[in-house]
mmCIF file of C-alpha atoms in Angstrom:
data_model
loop_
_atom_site.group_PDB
_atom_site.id
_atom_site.type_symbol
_atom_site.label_atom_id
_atom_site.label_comp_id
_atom_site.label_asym_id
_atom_site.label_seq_id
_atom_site.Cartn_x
_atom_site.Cartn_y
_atom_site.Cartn_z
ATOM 1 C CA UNK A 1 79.670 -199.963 -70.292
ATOM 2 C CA UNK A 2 80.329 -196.274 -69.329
ATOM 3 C CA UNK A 3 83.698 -195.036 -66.910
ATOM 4 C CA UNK A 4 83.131 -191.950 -65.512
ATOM 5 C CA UNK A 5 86.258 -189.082 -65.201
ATOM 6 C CA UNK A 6 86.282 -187.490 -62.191
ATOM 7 C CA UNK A 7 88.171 -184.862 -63.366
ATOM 8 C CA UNK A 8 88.331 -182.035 -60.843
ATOM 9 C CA UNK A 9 85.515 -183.297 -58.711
ATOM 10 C CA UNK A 10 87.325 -182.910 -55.462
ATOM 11 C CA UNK A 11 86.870 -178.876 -55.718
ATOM 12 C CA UNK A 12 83.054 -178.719 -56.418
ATOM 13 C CA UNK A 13 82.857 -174.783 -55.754
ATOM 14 C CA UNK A 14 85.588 -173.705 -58.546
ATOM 15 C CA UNK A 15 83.342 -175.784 -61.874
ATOM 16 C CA UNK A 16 82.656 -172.470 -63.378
ATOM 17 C CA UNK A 17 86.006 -171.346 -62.742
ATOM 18 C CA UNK A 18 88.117 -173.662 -64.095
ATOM 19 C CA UNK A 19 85.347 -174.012 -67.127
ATOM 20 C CA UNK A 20 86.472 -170.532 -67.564
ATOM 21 C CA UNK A 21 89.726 -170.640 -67.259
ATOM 22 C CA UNK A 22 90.684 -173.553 -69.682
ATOM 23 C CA UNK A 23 88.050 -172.411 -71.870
ATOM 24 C CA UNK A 24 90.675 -169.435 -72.405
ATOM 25 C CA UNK A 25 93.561 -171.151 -72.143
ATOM 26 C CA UNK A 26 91.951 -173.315 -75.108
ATOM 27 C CA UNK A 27 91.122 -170.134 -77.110
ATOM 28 C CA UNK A 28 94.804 -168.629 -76.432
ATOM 29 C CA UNK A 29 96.260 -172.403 -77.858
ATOM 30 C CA UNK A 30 94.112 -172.422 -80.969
ATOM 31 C CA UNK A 31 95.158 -169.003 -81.748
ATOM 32 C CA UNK A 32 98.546 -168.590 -80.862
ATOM 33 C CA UNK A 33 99.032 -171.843 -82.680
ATOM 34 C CA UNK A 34 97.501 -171.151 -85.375
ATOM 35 C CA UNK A 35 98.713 -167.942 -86.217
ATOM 36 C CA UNK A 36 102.449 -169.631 -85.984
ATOM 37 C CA UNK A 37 100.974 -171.892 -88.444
ATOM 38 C CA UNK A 38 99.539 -169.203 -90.628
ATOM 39 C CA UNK A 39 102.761 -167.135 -90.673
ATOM 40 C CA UNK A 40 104.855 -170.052 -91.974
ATOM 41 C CA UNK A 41 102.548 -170.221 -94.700
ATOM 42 C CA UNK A 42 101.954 -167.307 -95.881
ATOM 43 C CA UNK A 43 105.241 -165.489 -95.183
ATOM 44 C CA UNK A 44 107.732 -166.219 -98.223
ATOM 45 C CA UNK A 45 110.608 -165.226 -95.370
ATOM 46 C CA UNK A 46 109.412 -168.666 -93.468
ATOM 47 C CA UNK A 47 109.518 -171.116 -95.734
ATOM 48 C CA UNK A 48 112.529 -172.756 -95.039
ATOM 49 C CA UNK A 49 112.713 -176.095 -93.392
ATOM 50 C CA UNK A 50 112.792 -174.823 -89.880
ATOM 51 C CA UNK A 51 109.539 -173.146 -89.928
ATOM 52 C CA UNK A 52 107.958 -176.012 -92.448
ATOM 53 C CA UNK A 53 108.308 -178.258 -88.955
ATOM 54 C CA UNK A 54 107.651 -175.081 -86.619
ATOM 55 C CA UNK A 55 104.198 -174.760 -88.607
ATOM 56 C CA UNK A 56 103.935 -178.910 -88.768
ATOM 57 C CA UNK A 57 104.500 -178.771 -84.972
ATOM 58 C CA UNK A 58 101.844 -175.577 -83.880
ATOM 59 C CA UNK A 59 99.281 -177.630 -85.964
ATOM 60 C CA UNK A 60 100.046 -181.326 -83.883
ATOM 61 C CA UNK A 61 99.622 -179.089 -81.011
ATOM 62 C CA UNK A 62 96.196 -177.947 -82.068
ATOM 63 C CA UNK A 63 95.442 -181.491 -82.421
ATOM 64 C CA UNK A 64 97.199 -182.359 -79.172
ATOM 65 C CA UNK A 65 95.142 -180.672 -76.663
ATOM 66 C CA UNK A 66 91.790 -180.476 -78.923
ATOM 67 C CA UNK A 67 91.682 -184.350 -77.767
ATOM 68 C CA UNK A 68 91.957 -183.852 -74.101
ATOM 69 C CA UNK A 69 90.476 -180.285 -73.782
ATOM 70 C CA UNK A 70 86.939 -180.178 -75.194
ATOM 71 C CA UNK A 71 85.650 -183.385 -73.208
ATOM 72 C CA UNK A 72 86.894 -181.670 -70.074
ATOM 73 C CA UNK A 73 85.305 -178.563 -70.946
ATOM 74 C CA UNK A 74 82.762 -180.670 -71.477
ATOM 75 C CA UNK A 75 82.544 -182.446 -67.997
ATOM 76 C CA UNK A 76 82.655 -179.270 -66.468
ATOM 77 C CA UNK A 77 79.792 -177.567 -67.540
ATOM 78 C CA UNK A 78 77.317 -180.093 -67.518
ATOM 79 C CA UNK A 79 78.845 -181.921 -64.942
ATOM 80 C CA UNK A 80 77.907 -185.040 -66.454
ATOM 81 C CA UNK A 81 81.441 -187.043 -66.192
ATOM 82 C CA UNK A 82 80.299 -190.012 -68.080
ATOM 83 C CA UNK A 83 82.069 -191.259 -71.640
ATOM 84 C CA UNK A 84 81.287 -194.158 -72.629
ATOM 85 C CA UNK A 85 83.394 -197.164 -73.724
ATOM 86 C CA UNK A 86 84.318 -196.446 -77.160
ATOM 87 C CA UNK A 87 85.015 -192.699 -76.732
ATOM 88 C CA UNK A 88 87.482 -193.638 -73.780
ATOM 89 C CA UNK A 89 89.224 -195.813 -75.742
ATOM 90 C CA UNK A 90 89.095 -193.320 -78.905
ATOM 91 C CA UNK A 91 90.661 -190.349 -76.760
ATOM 92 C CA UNK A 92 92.860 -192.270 -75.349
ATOM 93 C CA UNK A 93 94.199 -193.556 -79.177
ATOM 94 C CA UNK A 94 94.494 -190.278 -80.020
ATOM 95 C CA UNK A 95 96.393 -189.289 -77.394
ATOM 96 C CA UNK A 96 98.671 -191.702 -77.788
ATOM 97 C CA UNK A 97 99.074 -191.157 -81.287
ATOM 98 C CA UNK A 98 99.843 -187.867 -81.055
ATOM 99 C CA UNK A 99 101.975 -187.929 -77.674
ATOM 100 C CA UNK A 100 104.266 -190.246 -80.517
ATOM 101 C CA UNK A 101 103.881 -187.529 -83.294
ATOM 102 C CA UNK A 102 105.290 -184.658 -80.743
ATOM 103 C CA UNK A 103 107.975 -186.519 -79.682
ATOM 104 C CA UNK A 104 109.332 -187.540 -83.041
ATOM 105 C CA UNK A 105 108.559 -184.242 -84.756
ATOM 106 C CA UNK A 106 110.877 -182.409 -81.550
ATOM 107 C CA UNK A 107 113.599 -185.493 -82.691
ATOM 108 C CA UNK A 108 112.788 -184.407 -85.933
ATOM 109 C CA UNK A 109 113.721 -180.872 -85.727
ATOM 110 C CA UNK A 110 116.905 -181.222 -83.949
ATOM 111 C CA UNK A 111 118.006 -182.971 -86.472
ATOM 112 C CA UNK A 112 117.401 -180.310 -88.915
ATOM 113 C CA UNK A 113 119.350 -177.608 -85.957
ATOM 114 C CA UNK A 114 121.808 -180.043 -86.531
ATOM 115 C CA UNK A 115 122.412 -180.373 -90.174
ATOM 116 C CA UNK A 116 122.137 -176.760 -90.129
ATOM 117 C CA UNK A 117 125.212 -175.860 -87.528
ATOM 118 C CA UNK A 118 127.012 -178.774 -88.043
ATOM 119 C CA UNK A 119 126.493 -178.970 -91.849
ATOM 120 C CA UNK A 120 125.789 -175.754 -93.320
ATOM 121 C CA UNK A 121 127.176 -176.412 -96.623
ATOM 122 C CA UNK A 122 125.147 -179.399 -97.470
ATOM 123 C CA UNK A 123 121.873 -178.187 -95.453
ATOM 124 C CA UNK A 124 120.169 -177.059 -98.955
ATOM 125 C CA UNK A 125 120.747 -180.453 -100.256
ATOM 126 C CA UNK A 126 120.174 -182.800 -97.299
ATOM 127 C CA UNK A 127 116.774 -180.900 -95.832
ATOM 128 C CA UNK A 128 115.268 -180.594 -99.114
ATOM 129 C CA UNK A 129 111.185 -180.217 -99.392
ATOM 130 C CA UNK A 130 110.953 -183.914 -100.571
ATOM 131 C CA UNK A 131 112.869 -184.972 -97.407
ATOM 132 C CA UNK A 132 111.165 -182.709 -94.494
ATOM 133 C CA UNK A 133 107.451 -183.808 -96.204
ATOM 134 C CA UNK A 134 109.089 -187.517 -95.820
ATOM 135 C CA UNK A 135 110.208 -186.904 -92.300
ATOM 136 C CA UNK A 136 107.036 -184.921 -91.042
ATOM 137 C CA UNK A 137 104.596 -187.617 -92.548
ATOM 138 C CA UNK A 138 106.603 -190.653 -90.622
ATOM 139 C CA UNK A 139 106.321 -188.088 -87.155
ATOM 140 C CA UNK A 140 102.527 -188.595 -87.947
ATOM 141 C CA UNK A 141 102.361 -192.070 -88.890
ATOM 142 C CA UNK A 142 105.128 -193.966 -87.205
ATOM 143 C CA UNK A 143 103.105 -195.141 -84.262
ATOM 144 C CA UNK A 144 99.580 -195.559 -85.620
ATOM 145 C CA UNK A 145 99.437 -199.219 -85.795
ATOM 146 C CA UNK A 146 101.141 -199.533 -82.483
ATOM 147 C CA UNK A 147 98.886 -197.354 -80.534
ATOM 148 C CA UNK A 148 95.798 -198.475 -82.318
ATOM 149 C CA UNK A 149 96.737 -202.319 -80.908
ATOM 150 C CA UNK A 150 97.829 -201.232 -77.298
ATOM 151 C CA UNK A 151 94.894 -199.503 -77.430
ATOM 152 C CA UNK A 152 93.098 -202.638 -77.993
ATOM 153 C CA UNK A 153 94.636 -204.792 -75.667
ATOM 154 C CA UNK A 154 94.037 -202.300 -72.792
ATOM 155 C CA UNK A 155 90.330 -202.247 -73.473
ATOM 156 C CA UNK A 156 89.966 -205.959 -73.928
ATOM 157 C CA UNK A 157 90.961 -206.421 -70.467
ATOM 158 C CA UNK A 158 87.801 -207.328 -68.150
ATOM 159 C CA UNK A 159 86.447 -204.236 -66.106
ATOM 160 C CA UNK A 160 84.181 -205.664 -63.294
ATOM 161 C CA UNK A 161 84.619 -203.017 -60.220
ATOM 162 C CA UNK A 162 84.459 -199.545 -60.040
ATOM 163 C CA UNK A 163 84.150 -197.569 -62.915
ATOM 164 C CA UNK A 164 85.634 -194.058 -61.868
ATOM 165 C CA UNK A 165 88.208 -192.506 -63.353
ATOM 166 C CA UNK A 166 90.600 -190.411 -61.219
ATOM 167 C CA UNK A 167 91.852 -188.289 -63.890
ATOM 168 C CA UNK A 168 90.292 -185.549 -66.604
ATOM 169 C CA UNK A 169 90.883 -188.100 -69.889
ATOM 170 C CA UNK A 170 91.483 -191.497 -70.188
ATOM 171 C CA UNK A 171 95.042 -192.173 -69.559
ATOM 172 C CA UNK A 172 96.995 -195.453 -69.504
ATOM 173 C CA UNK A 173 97.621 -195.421 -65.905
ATOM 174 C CA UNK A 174 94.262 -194.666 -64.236
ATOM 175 C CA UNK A 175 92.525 -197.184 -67.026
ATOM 176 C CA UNK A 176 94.799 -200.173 -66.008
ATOM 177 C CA UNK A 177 93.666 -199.360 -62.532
ATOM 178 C CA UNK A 178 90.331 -200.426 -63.186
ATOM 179 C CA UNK A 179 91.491 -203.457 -64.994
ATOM 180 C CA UNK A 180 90.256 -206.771 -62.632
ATOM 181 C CA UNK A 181 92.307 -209.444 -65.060
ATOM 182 C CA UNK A 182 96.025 -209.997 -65.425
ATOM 183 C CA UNK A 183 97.506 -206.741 -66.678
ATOM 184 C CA UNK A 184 101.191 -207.764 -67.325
ATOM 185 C CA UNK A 185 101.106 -208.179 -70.739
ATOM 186 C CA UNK A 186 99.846 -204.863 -70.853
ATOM 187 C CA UNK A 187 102.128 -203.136 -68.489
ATOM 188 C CA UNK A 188 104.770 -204.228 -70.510
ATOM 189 C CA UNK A 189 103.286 -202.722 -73.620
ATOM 190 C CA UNK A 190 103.429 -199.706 -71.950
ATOM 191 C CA UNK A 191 107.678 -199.734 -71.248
ATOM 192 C CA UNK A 192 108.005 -201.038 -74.955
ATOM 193 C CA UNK A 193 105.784 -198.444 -75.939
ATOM 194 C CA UNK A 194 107.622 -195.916 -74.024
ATOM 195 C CA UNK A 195 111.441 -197.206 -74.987
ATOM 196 C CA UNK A 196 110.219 -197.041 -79.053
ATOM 197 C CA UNK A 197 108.212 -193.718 -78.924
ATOM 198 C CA UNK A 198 109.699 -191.517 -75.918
ATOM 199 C CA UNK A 199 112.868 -193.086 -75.281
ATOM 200 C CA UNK A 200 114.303 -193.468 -78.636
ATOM 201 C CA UNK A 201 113.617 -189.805 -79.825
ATOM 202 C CA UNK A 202 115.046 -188.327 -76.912
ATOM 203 C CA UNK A 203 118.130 -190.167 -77.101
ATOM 204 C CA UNK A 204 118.165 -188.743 -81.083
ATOM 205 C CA UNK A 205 117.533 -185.415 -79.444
ATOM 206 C CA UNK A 206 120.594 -185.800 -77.267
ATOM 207 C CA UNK A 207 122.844 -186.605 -79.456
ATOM 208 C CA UNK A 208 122.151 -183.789 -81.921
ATOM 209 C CA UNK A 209 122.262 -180.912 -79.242
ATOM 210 C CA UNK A 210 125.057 -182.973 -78.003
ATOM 211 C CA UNK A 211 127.109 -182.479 -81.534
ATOM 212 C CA UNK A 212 125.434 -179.126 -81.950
ATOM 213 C CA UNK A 213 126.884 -177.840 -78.509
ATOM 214 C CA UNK A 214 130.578 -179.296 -79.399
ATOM 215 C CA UNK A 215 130.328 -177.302 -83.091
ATOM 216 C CA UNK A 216 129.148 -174.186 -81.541
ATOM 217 C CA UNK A 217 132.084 -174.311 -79.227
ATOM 218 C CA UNK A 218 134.354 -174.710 -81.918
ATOM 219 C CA UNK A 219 133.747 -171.251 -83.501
ATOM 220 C CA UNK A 220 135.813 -168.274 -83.166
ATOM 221 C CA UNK A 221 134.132 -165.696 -82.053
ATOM 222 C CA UNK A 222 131.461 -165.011 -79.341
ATOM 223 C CA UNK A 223 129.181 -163.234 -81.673
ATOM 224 C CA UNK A 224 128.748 -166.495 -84.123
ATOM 225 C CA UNK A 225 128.321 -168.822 -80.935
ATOM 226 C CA UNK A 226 125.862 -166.389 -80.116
ATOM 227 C CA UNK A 227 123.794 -166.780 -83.461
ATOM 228 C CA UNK A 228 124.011 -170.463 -83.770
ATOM 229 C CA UNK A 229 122.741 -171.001 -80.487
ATOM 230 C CA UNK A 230 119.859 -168.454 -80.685
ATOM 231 C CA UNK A 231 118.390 -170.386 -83.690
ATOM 232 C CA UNK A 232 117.861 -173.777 -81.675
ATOM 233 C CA UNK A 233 116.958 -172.064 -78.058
ATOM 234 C CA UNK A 234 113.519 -172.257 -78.760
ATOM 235 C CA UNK A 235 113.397 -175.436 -79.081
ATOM 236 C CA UNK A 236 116.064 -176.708 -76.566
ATOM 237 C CA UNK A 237 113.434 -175.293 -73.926
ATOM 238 C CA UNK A 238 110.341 -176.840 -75.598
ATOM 239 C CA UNK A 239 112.046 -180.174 -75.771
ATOM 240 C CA UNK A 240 113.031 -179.608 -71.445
ATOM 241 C CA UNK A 241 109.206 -178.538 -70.715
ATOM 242 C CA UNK A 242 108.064 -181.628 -72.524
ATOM 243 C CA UNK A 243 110.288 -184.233 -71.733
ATOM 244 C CA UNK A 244 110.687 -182.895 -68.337
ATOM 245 C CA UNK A 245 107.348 -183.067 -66.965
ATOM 246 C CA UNK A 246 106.308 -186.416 -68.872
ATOM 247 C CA UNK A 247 109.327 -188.098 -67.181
ATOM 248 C CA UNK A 248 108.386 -186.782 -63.682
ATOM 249 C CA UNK A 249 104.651 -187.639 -64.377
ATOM 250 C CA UNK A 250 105.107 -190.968 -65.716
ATOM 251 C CA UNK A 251 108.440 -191.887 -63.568
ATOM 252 C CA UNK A 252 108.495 -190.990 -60.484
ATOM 253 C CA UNK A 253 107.272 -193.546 -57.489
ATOM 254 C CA UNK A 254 103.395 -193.799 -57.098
ATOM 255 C CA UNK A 255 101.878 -193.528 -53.605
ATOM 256 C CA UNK A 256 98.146 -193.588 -52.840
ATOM 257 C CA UNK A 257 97.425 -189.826 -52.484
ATOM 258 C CA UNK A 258 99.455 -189.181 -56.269
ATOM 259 C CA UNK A 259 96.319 -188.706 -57.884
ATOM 260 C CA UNK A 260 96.187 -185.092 -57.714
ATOM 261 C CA UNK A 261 99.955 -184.584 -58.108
ATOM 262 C CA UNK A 262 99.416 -186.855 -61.558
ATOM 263 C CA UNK A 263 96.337 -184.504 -62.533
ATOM 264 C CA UNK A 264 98.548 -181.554 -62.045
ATOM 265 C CA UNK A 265 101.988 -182.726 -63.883
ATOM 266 C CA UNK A 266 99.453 -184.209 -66.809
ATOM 267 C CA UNK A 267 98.091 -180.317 -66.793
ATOM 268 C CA UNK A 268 101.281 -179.255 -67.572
ATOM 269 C CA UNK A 269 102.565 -181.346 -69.922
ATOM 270 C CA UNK A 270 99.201 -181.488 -72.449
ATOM 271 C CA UNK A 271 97.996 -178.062 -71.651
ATOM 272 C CA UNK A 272 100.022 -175.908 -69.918
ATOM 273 C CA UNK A 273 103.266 -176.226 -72.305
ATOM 274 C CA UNK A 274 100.829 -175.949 -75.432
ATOM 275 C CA UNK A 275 99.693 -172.647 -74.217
ATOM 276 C CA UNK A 276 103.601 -171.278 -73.965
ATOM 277 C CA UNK A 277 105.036 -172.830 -76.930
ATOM 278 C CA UNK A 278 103.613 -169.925 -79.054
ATOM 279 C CA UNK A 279 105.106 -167.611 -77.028
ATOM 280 C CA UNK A 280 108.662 -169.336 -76.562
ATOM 281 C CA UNK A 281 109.205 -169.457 -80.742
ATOM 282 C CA UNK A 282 107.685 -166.035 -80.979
ATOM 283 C CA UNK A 283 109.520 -164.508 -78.491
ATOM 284 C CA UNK A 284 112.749 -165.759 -78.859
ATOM 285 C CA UNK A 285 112.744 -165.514 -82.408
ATOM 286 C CA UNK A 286 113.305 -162.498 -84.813
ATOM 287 C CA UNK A 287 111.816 -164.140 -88.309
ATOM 288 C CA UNK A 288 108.735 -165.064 -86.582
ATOM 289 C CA UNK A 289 108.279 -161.521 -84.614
ATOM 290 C CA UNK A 290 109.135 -159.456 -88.290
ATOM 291 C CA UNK A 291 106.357 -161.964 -90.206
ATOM 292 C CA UNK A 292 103.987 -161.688 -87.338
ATOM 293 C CA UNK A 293 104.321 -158.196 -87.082
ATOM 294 C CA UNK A 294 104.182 -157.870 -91.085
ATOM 295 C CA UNK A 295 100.341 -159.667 -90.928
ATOM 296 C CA UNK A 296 98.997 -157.242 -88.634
ATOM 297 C CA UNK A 297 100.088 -154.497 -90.286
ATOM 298 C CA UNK A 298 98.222 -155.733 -93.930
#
């Protein structure tokens, strides 16, 4: 059995332009990522727990997108919108998988924003090496087995009408669609799913910028508020982008014509934020400017 992703379909005359344009976007993504990952390697400066998950997180990015992106690049070249049954299923694993990784990795380093402000003096001791390896390698494997049998269930399902695809990958949503047998069971996969893996970390999240915000309140001077809260900006507005569009995507009512407003908000949340997260750590961040402006200079 084959689906077929319609992708952008409904704009026939701008193929070669959006092949263009998310051809770049890809090459910006792969680069800007990895020279955040590079620089938290190779600069002594960086390697501190903060950038250890900075660099964890640019790679998962890489990852992130490279499982959505090249199939649609893909698609609209050759305009041949076929993928078959496995692949669907595979892209949408991985996607899963790694929509699970991001979220706890972003839980993951608020925690460590936290245990720096709120904790300085035992910060050396609680966010040792041994402990962020520990806590990036659960990011990456805490939802394998989960994701590997929704993904299973959803493709199990009987699919005996129409085999097109409104969307550019194989989402959840769009696939259950297509689904002519009782989907319940699956549907409410889907809220457990989202309750363990979206849910859970952002309520983590919460309560660390939560405790973070009360601490930085706490200190004397405007200067020192200042400085605390510059070193977890970044990635207060990462965690808004992300969380922010997946909630409006995923949670907001469904009407017949939502189609393209889903493509878009999907767009935004797996590409679109990928392509600026580069920019918002660099930007907003001294160490990483200094180190990034230390390798072009060598």
């Amino acid at each position: 059995m084959e689906f077929v992703l319609l992708g952008f379909a409904d704009v026939p005359h701008l193929q070669k332009f959006l092949f263009g344009l998310f051809l770049i976007i890809y090459i910006i993504i792969f680069l800007g990522n990895g020279t955040i990952l590079l620089i938290t390697k190779l600069d002594p400066g960086l390697h501190t727990p903060m950038y250890f998950f900075l660099g964890n997180f640019s790679f998962l990015e890489i990852c992130y997108v490279s499982a959505i992106l090249p199939r649609m690049l893909t698609n609209l070249w050759t305009q041949r919108r076929g993928i078959s049954f496995a692949a669907c299923a595979t892209q949408m694993c991985w996607f899963l998988m790694l929509g699970a990784t991001e979220c706890f990795l972003l839980a993951v380093m608020a925690y460590d924003r936290y245990v720096a402000i709120c904790n300085p003096l035992h910060y050396p001791l609680v966010m040792n090496h041994k402990v962020c390896v520990q806590l990036v390698a659960g990011s990456w494997v805490n939802g394998i087995l989960v994701h590997i049998g929704q993904t299973f269930l959803i493709f199990s399902l009987p699919f005996c009408g129409s085999n097109l695809i409104n969307h550019f990958f194989c989402d959840i949503p769009p696939i259950l669609k297509l689904a002519c047998g009782d989907t319940f069971v699956n549907e409410m996969m889907v809220y457990v799913d989202a309750v363990l893996f979206v849910v859970v970390p952002f309520v983590l999240i919460l309560v660390s910028y939560g405790k973070i915000i009360s601490t930085i309140l706490k200190l004397p001077s405007a200067t020192s508020r200042a400085k605390a809260f510059s070193t977890c900006s970044s990635h207060l507005i990462v965690v808004t982008l992300f969380y922010g569009s997946g909630i409006i995507s995923y949670l907001r009512p469904k009407t017949e014509n939502s189609a393209g407003t889903d493509k878009v908000l999907s767009l935004f949340y797996t590409i679109v934020i990928p392509l600026f997260n580069p920019m918002i750590y660099s930007l907003r961040n001294k160490d990483v400017t200094m180190a990034l402006r230390k390798l072009l200079c060598k």
